[in-house]
Amino acid sequence: LQMNLAKSYPAAAGIDSWNRTVKLNRQSDQVELNDEYVLKSKPTSLQQVFMTICDTDISKTGIIKLNGDQNQHLSIKYDPKLWTVSTELPSTEGMEYESFKTKWDNHPVTRIILTSKSLNTKGKYQFSFVPE
């Protein structure tokens, strides 16, 4: 799957191109998410956000472990030279978030936030999703 995400953002975001490729790599049994971007000016911040209802463990640098129901496990691998990682529970206030309270078998939704250490006008990176 390939797409240019630039038009998903308002012009004020200053994105010339943001090409994303999602690929199933059958040889390594993983899904790879690759982004390559070009911005009009140097950003003040750059984040990648994933959301999950799984129990989340960020204690090991470079690997985010997701533990789901029925003993299901998935790791998200990232380059720790490029990213810092944190988690938070998003607000459930407002009607657009009302489903957070009623969906997902009442599991809380966790936001995984990867913050770029390198703020450049061009860049590329990869995340790998690996079943455990």
CSV table of C-alpha atoms in Angstrom, one decimal:
chain,number,residue,atom,x,y,z
A,1,LEU,CA,0.0,0.0,0.0
A,2,GLN,CA,1.5,3.4,-1.0
A,3,MET,CA,0.0,6.8,-0.5
A,4,ASN,CA,1.0,10.5,-0.2
A,5,LEU,CA,-0.4,11.8,3.1
A,6,ALA,CA,0.4,15.4,2.4
A,7,LYS,CA,-3.2,16.4,1.4
A,8,SER,CA,-4.5,14.9,4.6
A,9,TYR,CA,-3.1,17.9,6.4
A,10,PRO,CA,-4.0,21.6,6.0
A,11,ALA,CA,-1.7,23.8,3.9
A,12,ALA,CA,-0.6,25.5,7.1
A,13,ALA,CA,1.2,22.3,8.1
A,14,GLY,CA,3.8,23.0,5.4
A,15,ILE,CA,4.0,19.5,4.0
A,16,ASP,CA,5.3,19.2,0.4
A,17,SER,CA,5.1,15.4,0.4
A,18,TRP,CA,4.6,12.6,3.0
A,19,ASN,CA,4.9,9.3,1.2
A,20,ARG,CA,3.9,6.2,3.2
A,21,THR,CA,4.4,2.6,2.3
A,22,VAL,CA,2.9,-0.3,4.3
A,23,LYS,CA,4.3,-3.7,3.2
A,24,LEU,CA,3.8,-7.2,4.4
A,25,ASN,CA,7.3,-8.8,4.5
A,26,ARG,CA,6.5,-12.5,4.4
A,27,GLN,CA,10.2,-13.5,4.6
A,28,SER,CA,10.6,-11.8,8.0
A,29,ASP,CA,6.9,-12.3,9.1
A,30,GLN,CA,6.4,-8.6,9.8
A,31,VAL,CA,4.5,-5.5,8.5
A,32,GLU,CA,6.8,-2.6,7.7
A,33,LEU,CA,5.6,1.0,7.7
A,34,ASN,CA,8.0,3.4,5.9
A,35,ASP,CA,7.5,7.1,5.7
A,36,GLU,CA,9.5,9.6,3.7
A,37,TYR,CA,8.7,13.3,3.9
A,38,VAL,CA,9.6,16.7,2.6
A,39,LEU,CA,8.5,19.8,4.6
A,40,LYS,CA,8.5,23.5,3.5
A,41,SER,CA,10.4,24.5,6.6
A,42,LYS,CA,12.1,23.0,9.7
A,43,PRO,CA,9.4,21.7,12.1
A,44,THR,CA,9.2,22.6,15.8
A,45,SER,CA,8.1,19.1,16.6
A,46,LEU,CA,7.4,15.8,14.8
A,47,GLN,CA,5.5,12.9,16.2
A,48,GLN,CA,4.2,9.6,15.1
A,49,VAL,CA,1.2,8.3,17.1
A,50,PHE,CA,-0.2,4.8,17.4
A,51,MET,CA,-3.3,3.9,19.4
A,52,THR,CA,-4.1,0.6,21.0
A,53,ILE,CA,-6.2,-1.2,23.6
A,54,CYS,CA,-3.4,-3.6,24.4
A,55,ASP,CA,-1.3,-3.5,27.5
A,56,THR,CA,1.8,-1.5,26.5
A,57,ASP,CA,5.4,-1.9,27.6
A,58,ILE,CA,7.9,0.7,26.5
A,59,SER,CA,10.6,-0.3,29.0
A,60,LYS,CA,13.0,-1.7,26.4
A,61,THR,CA,14.6,0.9,24.1
A,62,GLY,CA,13.7,0.3,20.5
A,63,ILE,CA,10.8,-2.0,21.1
A,64,ILE,CA,7.2,-1.3,22.1
A,65,LYS,CA,5.5,-4.5,23.3
A,66,LEU,CA,1.8,-4.9,22.9
A,67,ASN,CA,0.1,-7.6,24.9
A,68,GLY,CA,-3.5,-8.4,23.9
A,69,ASP,CA,-6.2,-10.7,25.0
A,70,GLN,CA,-5.9,-14.4,24.6
A,71,ASN,CA,-2.1,-14.3,24.9
A,72,GLN,CA,-1.5,-12.3,21.7
A,73,HIS,CA,1.7,-10.3,21.5
A,74,LEU,CA,3.0,-7.8,19.0
A,75,SER,CA,6.2,-5.7,19.0
A,76,ILE,CA,6.6,-2.4,17.3
A,77,LYS,CA,10.3,-1.9,16.5
A,78,TYR,CA,11.7,1.6,16.0
A,79,ASP,CA,15.1,3.3,15.8
A,80,PRO,CA,15.9,4.7,19.2
A,81,LYS,CA,18.5,7.0,17.7
A,82,LEU,CA,15.6,8.8,15.9
A,83,TRP,CA,12.7,8.6,18.5
A,84,THR,CA,11.8,8.9,22.1
A,85,VAL,CA,8.7,7.1,23.2
A,86,SER,CA,6.0,7.8,25.8
A,87,THR,CA,2.4,6.8,26.4
A,88,GLU,CA,-0.7,8.5,27.6
A,89,LEU,CA,-4.4,7.8,28.1
A,90,PRO,CA,-6.3,10.2,25.8
A,91,SER,CA,-9.1,12.3,27.1
A,92,THR,CA,-12.6,10.7,26.8
A,93,GLU,CA,-14.2,14.2,27.0
A,94,GLY,CA,-16.2,15.4,24.0
A,95,MET,CA,-18.7,13.6,21.8
A,96,GLU,CA,-16.0,12.5,19.3
A,97,TYR,CA,-14.3,10.5,22.0
A,98,GLU,CA,-17.5,9.1,23.6
A,99,SER,CA,-16.8,5.8,21.8
A,100,PHE,CA,-13.6,5.4,23.8
A,101,LYS,CA,-15.9,4.8,26.8
A,102,THR,CA,-18.2,2.3,25.2
A,103,LYS,CA,-16.2,0.4,22.5
A,104,TRP,CA,-13.3,-2.0,22.7
A,105,ASP,CA,-14.8,-4.2,25.4
A,106,ASN,CA,-14.3,-1.4,27.9
A,107,HIS,CA,-10.5,-1.6,27.5
A,108,PRO,CA,-8.8,1.8,27.9
A,109,VAL,CA,-7.3,3.3,24.8
A,110,THR,CA,-3.5,4.0,25.1
A,111,ARG,CA,-1.8,6.6,22.9
A,112,ILE,CA,1.8,5.7,22.0
A,113,ILE,CA,3.7,8.8,21.1
A,114,LEU,CA,7.0,8.7,19.3
A,115,THR,CA,8.7,12.1,19.2
A,116,SER,CA,11.4,12.7,16.7
A,117,LYS,CA,14.9,13.6,18.0
A,118,SER,CA,15.8,15.1,14.6
A,119,LEU,CA,13.9,18.0,13.3
A,120,ASN,CA,14.7,18.3,9.6
A,121,THR,CA,12.9,19.4,6.5
A,122,LYS,CA,13.4,16.0,4.9
A,123,GLY,CA,13.5,12.6,6.5
A,124,LYS,CA,12.6,8.9,6.3
A,125,TYR,CA,12.1,6.2,8.9
A,126,GLN,CA,10.6,2.8,9.4
A,127,PHE,CA,8.5,1.0,12.0
A,128,SER,CA,8.2,-2.8,12.0
A,129,PHE,CA,5.3,-4.7,13.5
A,130,VAL,CA,6.4,-8.2,14.5
A,131,PRO,CA,4.2,-10.9,16.1
A,132,GLU,CA,5.7,-12.5,19.1
